[in-house]
XYZ file of C-alpha atoms in Angstrom:
662
model
C -20.493 -98.024 -5.546
C -21.167 -100.399 -8.397
C -24.203 -101.544 -10.364
C -25.211 -105.109 -9.497
C -28.509 -105.559 -11.339
C -30.796 -103.874 -13.815
C -34.478 -104.441 -14.448
C -35.282 -103.160 -17.910
C -38.621 -102.886 -19.636
C -41.002 -102.594 -21.086
C -38.663 -100.798 -23.511
C -38.688 -100.987 -27.307
C -38.346 -104.713 -28.195
C -38.538 -105.716 -24.514
C -42.236 -106.300 -24.072
C -41.800 -107.519 -20.519
C -39.437 -106.622 -17.699
C -36.057 -108.340 -17.922
C -33.757 -108.649 -14.907
C -30.040 -108.647 -15.660
C -27.330 -109.421 -13.128
C -24.345 -107.141 -13.705
C -20.782 -108.339 -13.125
C -18.614 -106.119 -10.885
C -16.095 -105.625 -13.696
C -17.202 -106.807 -17.174
C -20.582 -107.990 -18.470
C -20.850 -109.388 -21.999
C -24.145 -109.511 -23.909
C -24.081 -112.137 -26.661
C -26.805 -112.568 -29.232
C -27.725 -112.573 -32.894
C -28.247 -109.439 -34.937
C -31.562 -107.740 -34.102
C -31.895 -109.717 -30.860
C -32.061 -106.558 -28.744
C -28.505 -106.115 -27.442
C -28.351 -102.447 -28.417
C -31.840 -101.934 -26.964
C -30.546 -102.950 -23.540
C -27.573 -100.585 -23.698
C -29.781 -97.742 -24.858
C -32.164 -98.272 -21.943
C -29.262 -98.006 -19.524
C -27.819 -94.981 -21.301
C -31.127 -93.118 -21.149
C -31.430 -93.879 -17.455
C -28.426 -91.712 -16.596
C -26.665 -90.395 -19.674
C -23.284 -88.944 -18.741
C -23.402 -86.362 -21.535
C -27.063 -85.501 -20.812
C -28.100 -85.849 -24.448
C -30.563 -88.713 -24.159
C -33.581 -89.375 -21.977
C -36.706 -91.507 -22.193
C -39.222 -90.602 -24.884
C -42.443 -92.673 -24.720
C -43.148 -92.441 -28.459
C -39.625 -93.560 -29.280
C -39.034 -96.035 -26.471
C -42.264 -97.626 -25.248
C -43.178 -100.898 -27.058
C -45.321 -99.912 -30.031
C -47.894 -102.637 -29.562
C -48.941 -101.094 -26.226
C -48.131 -97.451 -26.924
C -51.699 -96.284 -27.583
C -53.026 -97.537 -24.272
C -49.974 -96.323 -22.385
C -50.049 -92.723 -23.653
C -53.481 -92.292 -22.068
C -52.031 -92.795 -18.587
C -48.499 -91.500 -19.089
C -49.038 -88.048 -17.537
C -50.644 -89.347 -14.344
C -49.015 -92.739 -14.042
C -45.694 -92.911 -15.897
C -44.408 -96.442 -16.425
C -41.119 -97.781 -15.123
C -38.357 -97.965 -17.727
C -35.503 -99.310 -15.582
C -34.768 -100.208 -11.984
C -31.047 -100.089 -11.212
C -29.671 -101.608 -8.027
C -26.324 -100.557 -6.573
C -24.129 -101.858 -3.764
C -22.055 -99.559 -1.583
C -18.366 -100.077 -0.971
C -16.844 -100.205 2.503
C -15.781 -96.557 2.566
C -19.231 -95.289 1.561
C -20.836 -97.349 4.323
C -18.378 -96.087 6.926
C -18.933 -92.465 5.861
C -22.739 -92.713 6.122
C -22.621 -94.563 9.430
C -20.309 -91.930 10.871
C -22.181 -88.895 9.530
C -25.763 -90.078 10.161
C -25.215 -92.225 13.273
C -26.647 -95.383 11.687
C -25.399 -98.934 11.334
C -25.476 -99.930 7.667
C -24.145 -103.449 7.206
C -21.561 -104.529 4.599
C -23.219 -105.231 1.268
C -25.859 -102.506 1.693
C -27.852 -102.005 -1.509
C -30.372 -99.479 -2.799
C -32.259 -98.990 -6.036
C -33.076 -96.134 -8.388
C -36.244 -96.462 -10.464
C -36.243 -94.450 -13.706
C -39.708 -93.600 -15.030
C -40.755 -92.709 -18.553
C -41.320 -89.087 -17.531
C -37.610 -89.045 -16.524
C -38.318 -88.724 -12.816
C -36.788 -90.979 -10.173
C -37.999 -93.092 -7.310
C -35.401 -94.026 -4.754
C -35.575 -97.341 -2.957
C -33.330 -96.810 0.033
C -34.274 -98.275 3.415
C -32.246 -97.377 6.495
C -33.098 -98.391 10.042
C -33.346 -95.156 12.075
C -33.172 -96.819 15.515
C -29.406 -96.196 15.943
C -29.831 -92.543 14.921
C -32.769 -92.146 17.335
C -30.673 -93.588 20.175
C -27.817 -91.238 19.314
C -30.188 -88.260 19.208
C -31.699 -89.191 22.610
C -28.238 -88.878 24.160
C -28.182 -85.195 23.202
C -31.398 -84.476 25.141
C -32.223 -84.087 28.790
C -33.516 -87.148 30.649
C -37.126 -85.893 30.543
C -37.045 -85.271 26.795
C -35.212 -88.554 26.175
C -37.867 -90.442 28.162
C -40.680 -88.769 26.263
C -39.307 -89.836 22.869
C -38.740 -93.493 23.778
C -41.590 -94.716 21.595
C -40.220 -93.055 18.432
C -39.746 -95.316 15.410
C -38.727 -92.460 13.134
C -36.837 -89.238 13.756
C -39.831 -87.433 12.248
C -41.961 -88.459 15.270
C -39.667 -86.961 17.886
C -40.835 -83.272 17.843
C -44.451 -84.321 18.481
C -43.494 -86.715 21.316
C -41.525 -84.083 23.232
C -43.968 -81.213 22.633
C -45.570 -81.577 26.088
C -42.224 -81.788 27.933
C -40.493 -78.828 29.537
C -37.408 -78.565 27.309
C -34.048 -77.258 28.366
C -32.249 -74.729 26.142
C -30.104 -77.607 24.875
C -33.223 -79.616 24.083
C -34.735 -76.709 22.186
C -31.568 -76.256 20.147
C -31.452 -79.969 19.272
C -35.146 -80.068 18.335
C -34.787 -76.901 16.232
C -31.920 -78.504 14.322
C -34.022 -81.635 13.853
C -36.955 -79.570 12.536
C -34.642 -77.953 10.010
C -33.697 -81.407 8.790
C -37.383 -82.398 8.641
C -38.299 -79.375 6.558
C -35.577 -80.226 4.034
C -37.284 -83.414 2.867
C -40.721 -84.901 2.282
C -39.451 -88.414 2.894
C -40.857 -90.209 5.918
C -37.314 -91.302 6.716
C -35.019 -88.340 7.257
C -32.014 -90.651 7.378
C -33.014 -92.248 4.086
C -33.295 -88.836 2.480
C -29.982 -87.628 3.881
C -28.253 -90.857 2.864
C -29.534 -90.383 -0.688
C -28.285 -86.795 -0.759
C -24.822 -88.082 0.161
C -24.952 -90.876 -2.402
C -26.638 -89.137 -5.332
C -23.474 -87.566 -6.717
C -21.679 -90.922 -6.601
C -24.269 -92.892 -8.551
C -22.528 -93.945 -11.771
C -23.475 -92.388 -15.080
C -23.552 -94.306 -18.355
C -21.338 -93.483 -21.307
C -22.265 -95.147 -24.606
C -19.967 -95.724 -27.586
C -20.721 -97.215 -31.006
C -19.543 -96.906 -34.602
C -21.533 -93.694 -34.884
C -19.064 -91.953 -32.580
C -16.015 -92.279 -34.837
C -13.811 -89.305 -35.662
C -14.203 -87.330 -38.895
C -11.315 -86.698 -41.264
C -11.768 -82.936 -41.050
C -13.594 -80.350 -38.959
C -14.176 -76.640 -39.431
C -12.823 -74.879 -36.344
C -14.991 -71.789 -36.749
C -18.136 -73.905 -36.815
C -16.846 -75.939 -33.879
C -16.190 -72.802 -31.841
C -19.717 -71.588 -32.563
C -21.209 -74.914 -31.503
C -19.205 -74.943 -28.278
C -20.639 -71.537 -27.399
C -24.213 -72.544 -28.288
C -23.852 -75.771 -26.297
C -23.744 -73.744 -23.083
C -27.513 -73.365 -23.447
C -28.274 -76.186 -25.904
C -26.062 -79.275 -25.334
C -27.465 -80.956 -28.438
C -25.475 -78.544 -30.621
C -22.445 -80.760 -29.982
C -22.854 -84.002 -31.895
C -20.661 -87.061 -31.265
C -18.241 -86.023 -34.032
C -17.779 -82.575 -32.453
C -17.159 -84.071 -29.027
C -14.713 -86.503 -30.608
C -12.637 -83.663 -32.095
C -12.662 -81.776 -28.794
C -11.471 -84.947 -27.086
C -8.788 -85.373 -29.754
C -7.371 -81.930 -28.996
C -7.731 -82.503 -25.281
C -5.635 -85.676 -25.592
C -2.856 -83.543 -27.042
C -3.353 -80.900 -24.343
C -4.189 -78.214 -26.911
C -7.204 -75.905 -26.874
C -9.098 -75.652 -30.143
C -9.209 -71.888 -29.546
C -5.395 -71.847 -29.738
C -5.544 -73.494 -33.154
C -8.454 -71.422 -34.445
C -6.665 -68.145 -33.674
C -2.931 -68.936 -33.916
C -0.027 -66.508 -33.918
C 2.716 -66.599 -36.542
C 3.749 -69.528 -38.745
C 6.323 -70.936 -36.328
C 3.901 -70.853 -33.410
C 1.179 -72.593 -35.434
C 3.649 -75.173 -36.779
C 4.909 -75.921 -33.287
C 1.378 -76.452 -31.985
C 0.431 -78.718 -34.899
C 3.559 -80.842 -34.540
C 3.022 -81.107 -30.785
C -0.501 -82.409 -31.383
C 0.711 -84.897 -34.011
C 3.523 -86.289 -31.857
C 1.363 -86.544 -28.764
C -1.425 -88.380 -30.588
C 0.999 -90.770 -32.304
C 2.610 -91.710 -28.988
C -0.716 -92.352 -27.271
C -2.398 -94.275 -30.075
C 0.596 -96.434 -30.984
C 0.851 -97.546 -27.358
C -2.178 -99.755 -28.035
C -2.381 -100.236 -31.819
C -0.040 -103.137 -32.657
C -1.374 -104.173 -36.078
C 0.879 -101.683 -37.900
C 3.345 -99.743 -35.794
C 4.684 -97.748 -38.746
C 1.803 -95.292 -38.677
C 2.008 -91.668 -37.589
C -0.828 -89.297 -36.774
C -0.589 -86.034 -38.666
C -2.683 -82.978 -37.845
C -2.887 -80.057 -40.250
C -4.763 -76.736 -40.187
C -5.501 -74.649 -43.245
C -8.263 -72.763 -44.984
C -9.944 -73.906 -48.203
C -12.325 -71.313 -49.701
C -13.105 -73.730 -52.549
C -14.536 -76.395 -50.245
C -18.200 -76.848 -49.423
C -19.786 -75.150 -46.401
C -18.908 -74.990 -43.575
C -15.335 -75.872 -44.623
C -15.050 -72.823 -46.899
C -15.138 -70.358 -43.993
C -12.172 -70.100 -41.650
C -9.551 -72.687 -40.701
C -10.207 -76.432 -40.940
C -8.555 -79.121 -38.862
C -7.457 -82.091 -40.986
C -6.603 -85.458 -39.483
C -4.314 -87.620 -41.628
C -2.385 -90.856 -41.112
C 1.144 -91.253 -42.486
C 2.525 -94.727 -43.234
C 6.319 -95.008 -42.952
C 6.216 -98.363 -44.768
C 5.130 -96.506 -47.902
C 7.715 -93.708 -47.820
C 5.647 -91.495 -45.584
C 2.572 -91.298 -47.817
C -0.361 -89.868 -45.868
C -4.088 -90.390 -46.370
C -7.153 -88.771 -44.795
C -8.096 -90.401 -41.523
C -11.544 -91.430 -42.739
C -9.950 -93.384 -45.602
C -8.023 -95.714 -43.286
C -9.223 -99.235 -42.469
C -12.443 -99.449 -40.501
C -10.570 -101.262 -37.755
C -8.038 -98.460 -37.308
C -10.709 -95.748 -37.497
C -12.730 -97.526 -34.831
C -9.764 -98.162 -32.525
C -8.377 -94.633 -32.835
C -11.834 -93.125 -32.260
C -12.407 -95.329 -29.246
C -9.174 -94.254 -27.579
C -10.060 -90.618 -28.171
C -13.575 -91.211 -26.880
C -12.242 -92.934 -23.812
C -10.144 -89.874 -23.043
C -13.414 -88.002 -22.664
C -14.287 -90.480 -19.931
C -11.512 -89.094 -17.801
C -12.895 -85.565 -18.159
C -16.615 -86.169 -18.421
C -17.380 -85.762 -14.740
C -14.180 -84.079 -13.649
C -12.840 -81.380 -16.026
C -9.679 -81.132 -13.949
C -8.546 -84.356 -15.620
C -8.749 -86.684 -12.648
C -10.128 -90.164 -13.354
C -13.870 -90.386 -12.921
C -13.483 -93.889 -11.520
C -16.587 -95.955 -10.888
C -18.773 -92.894 -11.469
C -18.909 -94.011 -15.108
C -20.196 -97.261 -16.537
C -18.968 -97.824 -20.085
C -21.476 -99.164 -22.605
C -19.719 -100.472 -25.717
C -21.930 -101.511 -28.623
C -20.240 -104.205 -30.755
C -16.710 -102.989 -29.938
C -13.917 -103.922 -32.312
C -16.186 -105.553 -34.877
C -13.958 -104.320 -37.718
C -10.765 -105.422 -35.975
C -8.757 -108.481 -36.981
C -9.343 -111.500 -34.714
C -5.982 -111.079 -32.955
C -6.631 -107.360 -32.557
C -9.961 -108.230 -30.930
C -8.061 -110.422 -28.471
C -5.770 -107.462 -27.763
C -8.818 -105.287 -27.243
C -10.217 -107.782 -24.728
C -7.113 -107.195 -22.654
C -7.668 -103.455 -23.023
C -11.224 -103.899 -21.740
C -9.751 -105.573 -18.655
C -7.637 -102.464 -18.197
C -10.712 -100.255 -18.489
C -12.467 -102.444 -15.927
C -9.872 -101.540 -13.313
C -11.601 -98.152 -13.011
C -14.973 -98.615 -14.669
C -17.625 -101.249 -15.003
C -17.769 -102.254 -18.666
C -20.863 -103.633 -20.396
C -20.496 -104.569 -24.044
C -22.381 -106.434 -26.750
C -20.901 -108.806 -29.303
C -21.487 -111.750 -31.590
C -17.787 -112.353 -32.222
C -16.236 -115.435 -30.573
C -12.963 -113.518 -30.294
C -14.618 -110.954 -28.034
C -15.568 -113.556 -25.401
C -13.230 -114.822 -22.703
C -14.067 -118.535 -22.659
C -12.681 -118.839 -19.128
C -15.156 -116.198 -17.895
C -18.484 -117.433 -19.147
C -20.031 -116.293 -15.852
C -19.789 -112.761 -17.279
C -21.893 -113.653 -20.332
C -25.589 -112.851 -20.684
C -27.532 -114.235 -23.627
C -29.905 -111.985 -25.560
C -32.641 -113.560 -27.693
C -35.656 -112.270 -29.577
C -38.466 -114.734 -28.830
C -41.774 -114.826 -30.661
C -44.623 -112.982 -28.889
C -42.318 -112.274 -25.924
C -39.730 -109.975 -27.501
C -36.194 -109.539 -26.225
C -35.263 -111.921 -23.414
C -32.007 -111.781 -21.439
C -30.622 -114.703 -19.478
C -27.398 -116.068 -17.987
C -28.639 -119.650 -18.385
C -27.141 -121.474 -21.363
C -29.595 -124.365 -21.110
C -32.397 -124.224 -23.627
C -30.966 -121.253 -25.498
C -31.192 -121.034 -29.260
C -28.095 -122.769 -30.740
C -27.597 -119.725 -32.969
C -27.365 -117.499 -29.902
C -24.758 -119.571 -28.092
C -22.700 -120.227 -31.226
C -20.161 -117.457 -30.412
C -19.637 -119.061 -27.001
C -19.113 -122.470 -28.571
C -16.702 -120.986 -31.089
C -14.805 -119.151 -28.344
C -14.537 -122.363 -26.348
C -13.377 -124.258 -29.422
C -10.743 -121.615 -30.154
C -9.472 -121.852 -26.587
C -9.303 -125.628 -26.749
C -7.399 -125.413 -30.020
C -4.981 -122.915 -28.527
C -4.488 -124.973 -25.392
C -3.491 -128.041 -27.359
C -0.184 -126.262 -27.734
C 0.617 -125.968 -24.071
C 4.381 -125.984 -24.547
C 6.927 -124.458 -26.855
C 7.789 -127.887 -28.356
C 5.113 -129.895 -30.154
C 5.058 -133.232 -31.967
C 2.323 -133.444 -34.609
C 0.857 -136.904 -35.238
C -2.004 -138.083 -37.390
C -4.527 -139.199 -34.778
C -5.333 -140.036 -31.161
C -4.063 -143.633 -31.513
C -0.517 -142.357 -32.064
C -0.908 -140.087 -29.044
C -1.870 -143.060 -26.829
C 0.853 -145.418 -28.053
C 3.605 -142.830 -27.695
C 2.528 -141.702 -24.224
C 2.101 -145.224 -22.831
C 5.301 -146.534 -24.407
C 7.213 -143.528 -23.067
C 5.908 -144.208 -19.571
C 6.818 -147.933 -19.768
C 10.375 -147.156 -20.837
C 10.842 -144.580 -18.078
C 9.488 -147.059 -15.493
C 12.327 -149.432 -16.446
C 14.979 -146.729 -16.213
C 14.999 -145.916 -19.912
C 14.454 -142.597 -21.693
C 11.018 -141.608 -22.904
C 9.832 -138.484 -24.676
C 10.970 -135.256 -23.070
C 8.510 -133.932 -20.479
C 8.087 -130.501 -22.077
C 6.902 -131.979 -25.376
C 3.232 -131.880 -26.345
C 1.857 -134.549 -28.680
C -0.840 -133.067 -30.912
C -3.212 -135.314 -32.912
C -4.225 -133.394 -36.031
C -6.973 -135.633 -37.408
C -5.193 -137.093 -40.419
C -2.204 -136.670 -42.690
C -3.911 -133.921 -44.692
C -4.289 -131.876 -41.520
C -0.658 -132.394 -40.514
C 0.480 -130.299 -43.459
C -2.155 -127.649 -42.704
C -1.154 -127.435 -39.045
C 2.514 -126.938 -39.948
C 1.716 -124.298 -42.560
C -0.481 -122.332 -40.141
C 1.622 -122.656 -37.017
C 5.203 -122.578 -38.247
C 5.224 -118.792 -38.086
C 4.030 -118.587 -34.481
C 7.385 -119.224 -32.834
C 6.488 -122.845 -31.990
C 9.035 -125.646 -32.399
C 7.427 -128.431 -34.418
C 8.259 -131.989 -35.394
C 6.106 -134.410 -37.379
C 5.717 -138.179 -37.032
C 3.572 -139.948 -39.637
C 2.804 -143.375 -41.011
C 4.775 -144.451 -44.108
C 2.924 -145.734 -47.186
C 6.044 -146.821 -49.052
C 6.997 -143.500 -50.693
C 7.674 -139.937 -49.449
C 4.630 -137.758 -48.693
C 4.829 -134.894 -51.167
C 2.781 -132.532 -48.996
C 5.249 -132.913 -46.145
C 8.424 -132.788 -48.205
C 6.989 -129.636 -49.782
C 6.903 -128.038 -46.329
C 10.606 -128.842 -45.996
C 11.336 -127.246 -49.383
C 9.401 -124.140 -48.361
C 11.401 -124.001 -45.108
C 8.272 -124.268 -43.010
C 9.635 -127.445 -41.424
C 13.227 -128.566 -40.910
C 14.096 -131.826 -42.663
C 15.515 -133.223 -39.417
C 12.095 -132.605 -37.784
C 10.183 -134.835 -40.228
C 9.929 -138.476 -39.149
C 7.999 -141.518 -40.316
C 7.586 -144.677 -38.258
C 9.266 -146.850 -40.930
C 12.597 -145.327 -39.888
C 12.361 -147.123 -36.544
C 10.972 -150.499 -37.583
C 14.213 -152.312 -38.453
C 16.771 -152.267 -35.634
C 19.559 -152.802 -38.174
C 18.497 -149.824 -40.296
C 17.271 -147.141 -37.843
C 16.849 -143.840 -39.587
C 16.097 -145.368 -42.971
C 12.790 -146.016 -44.713
C 12.271 -149.739 -45.067
C 8.716 -150.836 -45.813
C 5.216 -149.399 -45.490
C 4.668 -148.989 -41.757
C 2.025 -147.738 -39.308
C 2.730 -146.847 -35.691
C 1.058 -150.159 -34.745
C 3.924 -151.995 -36.522
C 6.374 -150.851 -33.876
C 4.832 -153.568 -31.697
C 5.352 -157.267 -32.309
C 2.298 -158.603 -34.231
C 1.374 -160.885 -31.342
C 1.296 -157.955 -28.910
C -0.993 -155.885 -31.125
C -3.287 -158.858 -31.753
C -3.595 -159.418 -27.986
C -5.139 -155.964 -27.551
C -7.196 -156.309 -30.728
C -8.772 -159.500 -29.327
C -9.473 -157.805 -25.985
C -11.042 -154.764 -27.641
C -13.410 -156.815 -29.834
C -13.951 -159.868 -27.612
C -17.742 -159.524 -27.770
C -17.686 -159.571 -31.587
C -15.238 -162.466 -31.910
C -17.452 -164.895 -29.916
C -14.590 -166.403 -27.935
C -12.213 -166.782 -30.884
C -8.822 -165.081 -30.698
C -7.286 -163.942 -33.978
C -3.669 -165.112 -34.308
C -0.975 -163.974 -36.739
C -1.287 -167.313 -38.535
C -4.887 -166.390 -39.416
C -3.819 -163.241 -41.229
C -2.789 -162.856 -44.862
C 0.796 -161.855 -45.588
C 1.763 -158.170 -45.642
C 3.942 -155.454 -44.110
C 1.295 -153.642 -42.045
C -0.594 -155.359 -39.228
C -3.580 -153.021 -39.592
C -4.027 -153.757 -43.287
C -3.602 -157.496 -42.690
C -6.351 -157.406 -40.068
C -8.692 -155.452 -42.325
C -8.198 -157.990 -45.135
C -8.916 -160.814 -42.669
C -12.107 -159.118 -41.457
C -13.304 -158.619 -45.026
C -12.530 -162.177 -46.125
C -14.284 -163.773 -43.141
C -17.353 -161.530 -43.325
C -16.769 -160.349 -39.756
C -18.624 -157.103 -38.921
C -16.878 -154.936 -36.333
C -18.427 -151.675 -37.513
C -21.007 -150.753 -40.182
C -18.507 -149.077 -42.490
C -16.208 -152.116 -42.523
C -12.770 -152.709 -41.064
C -12.300 -151.859 -37.405
C -11.875 -148.867 -35.117
C -8.128 -148.479 -34.572
C -8.696 -146.177 -31.616
C -10.516 -148.895 -29.632
C -7.391 -151.067 -29.734
C -5.240 -148.134 -28.640
C -7.694 -147.365 -25.848
C -7.527 -150.998 -24.691
C -3.723 -150.759 -24.674
C -3.882 -147.645 -22.498
C -6.464 -149.218 -20.157
C -4.464 -152.392 -19.448
C -0.884 -151.820 -20.596
C 1.742 -154.545 -20.208
C 4.120 -154.341 -17.268
C 6.922 -153.928 -19.761
C 7.608 -154.049 -23.484
C 9.630 -156.817 -25.131
C 13.216 -155.987 -26.013
C 12.572 -155.461 -29.731
C 9.612 -153.150 -29.176
C 11.480 -151.248 -26.462
C 14.403 -150.769 -28.824
C 12.180 -149.393 -31.584
C 10.427 -146.882 -29.320
C 13.699 -145.929 -27.604
C 15.245 -145.087 -30.982
C 12.168 -143.082 -31.967
C 12.137 -141.106 -28.709
C 15.878 -140.411 -28.887
C 15.592 -139.033 -32.430
C 12.677 -136.778 -31.543
C 14.324 -135.531 -28.343
C 17.563 -134.802 -30.201
C 15.668 -132.726 -32.744
C 14.222 -130.467 -30.051
C 17.517 -130.342 -28.141
C 19.131 -128.903 -31.256
C 16.514 -126.174 -31.776
């Protein structure tokens, strides 16, 4: 059984009812601060709180602007807070069909309405005709004939009252009457189906920053609270439950620690707890794997109450990188405190509904409020994978405004939460028309994914812009079509958006295990930013190329003159595509090399020509280099001339050799 939709409201900032479709595994609520994301989770938690600490309170939960008028009718006509709709799994349907002699179809759904007085209304409709037919087969022919007009099982005793019943009939009717007396529902089958399903309806378990572990806890006070909680569950606050869960993770009873035996026995128990917790936490925490969890128990009469009476449990973290220095748990980074506390909290999930330790499965829906907000971006990505693991056994609903907590390839799981004027909190899965500030995390997540996917192979060639990408790809294809060698197939060409960005890309990505080479235009002297990367060993010298090295067939590998990638083509070839790209601006005139001023670089010569003739190809002056490259890609030549082929062949061979050697 899983939750498939929730109607929430009016509730706090939700002035009107909001219908939310719930994903079978993970649902993500994205919105700005104060949009109402937590409000939604709280409404669900109060509907069926797994720890039974929270329920609906009209003064606290009903929208304030309408509270006065609502309180007048609350006692007689309590308002609806939530309507939760569930779908049964195949096994649940088979069990009900077999036990109640009905024919529920696959995909059967029912709803539970939660009212502000914390009562329920069950919306569960089952056709009783199959059960009536099955019951008729247990009766004599006379009794079966008499009940033929029955639409409900409840009608049967009245229909057969005037018939002479056999002993078997009387026994069957008596059993039916017993079933009738057990419920006030018109539909006995509906009531009995609900009784079978009620214990399987998932509960909600909510976690936020407020549930983090403390650095110390007085065991005497904890023992007292555990005893009082038998009659007053509110005696156990989240921090007390967290410590109990911490000890449970280590398979140690707090009573064993509160009343230990001799020194060796106490020491053994403490070390067992420390080792167990370290092993479990370090399985998931990868930001610093040199940490150890250290548990200690001692008395401190000089401390403040309640820590001055009886033994205290202290939670400390030891860092092997710093010669084993330990610090109190609550002085560690917020990210570590949150992650550690979450893992401990999650252990309570396994025991919340089943103290024997068996997994509670889909009986729990996890509500995570801004999970991992204090975690590093990469740690948030790790936590996303952990959420997927949680979702194998539990539906997970979480809120966020971090782009690193959104899977950009699963935007169907995202629901947008906005606070609209006069309307209040609104929830939608439709991205159209949403406030740009609300969808910004989704845009950022998508942008991050695109940036990551640029590097789709282990080997990457960084170039300045998209023009270089086009020329290299097309030239490589033309050479291969003629039996020559182009760029290796596992190489990704990455345009970085300019020479300044080339250096930044190398500096940021060199440590990620990627194999990088750089190809850039040559201005006549070495680029200090790039040679600096070689000095700092962020880039191998043999992996740094400029196009001037491949311009002169007699001096391949050497810098000759200032050169752009466009100069690898014969001037006439480049001008052909320039004329095609700007034909509408040139009014039928083709620019020839003879028209251009002297110079080493065809691009600069063209720009000087455009300026001197007063030709306007774009408002900012000059011309768009990418349009020429695009024209080249749209209608490439059947083959390249021998000189151009030789230049590109030498370039490709040098780049391929660099990656072959790494």
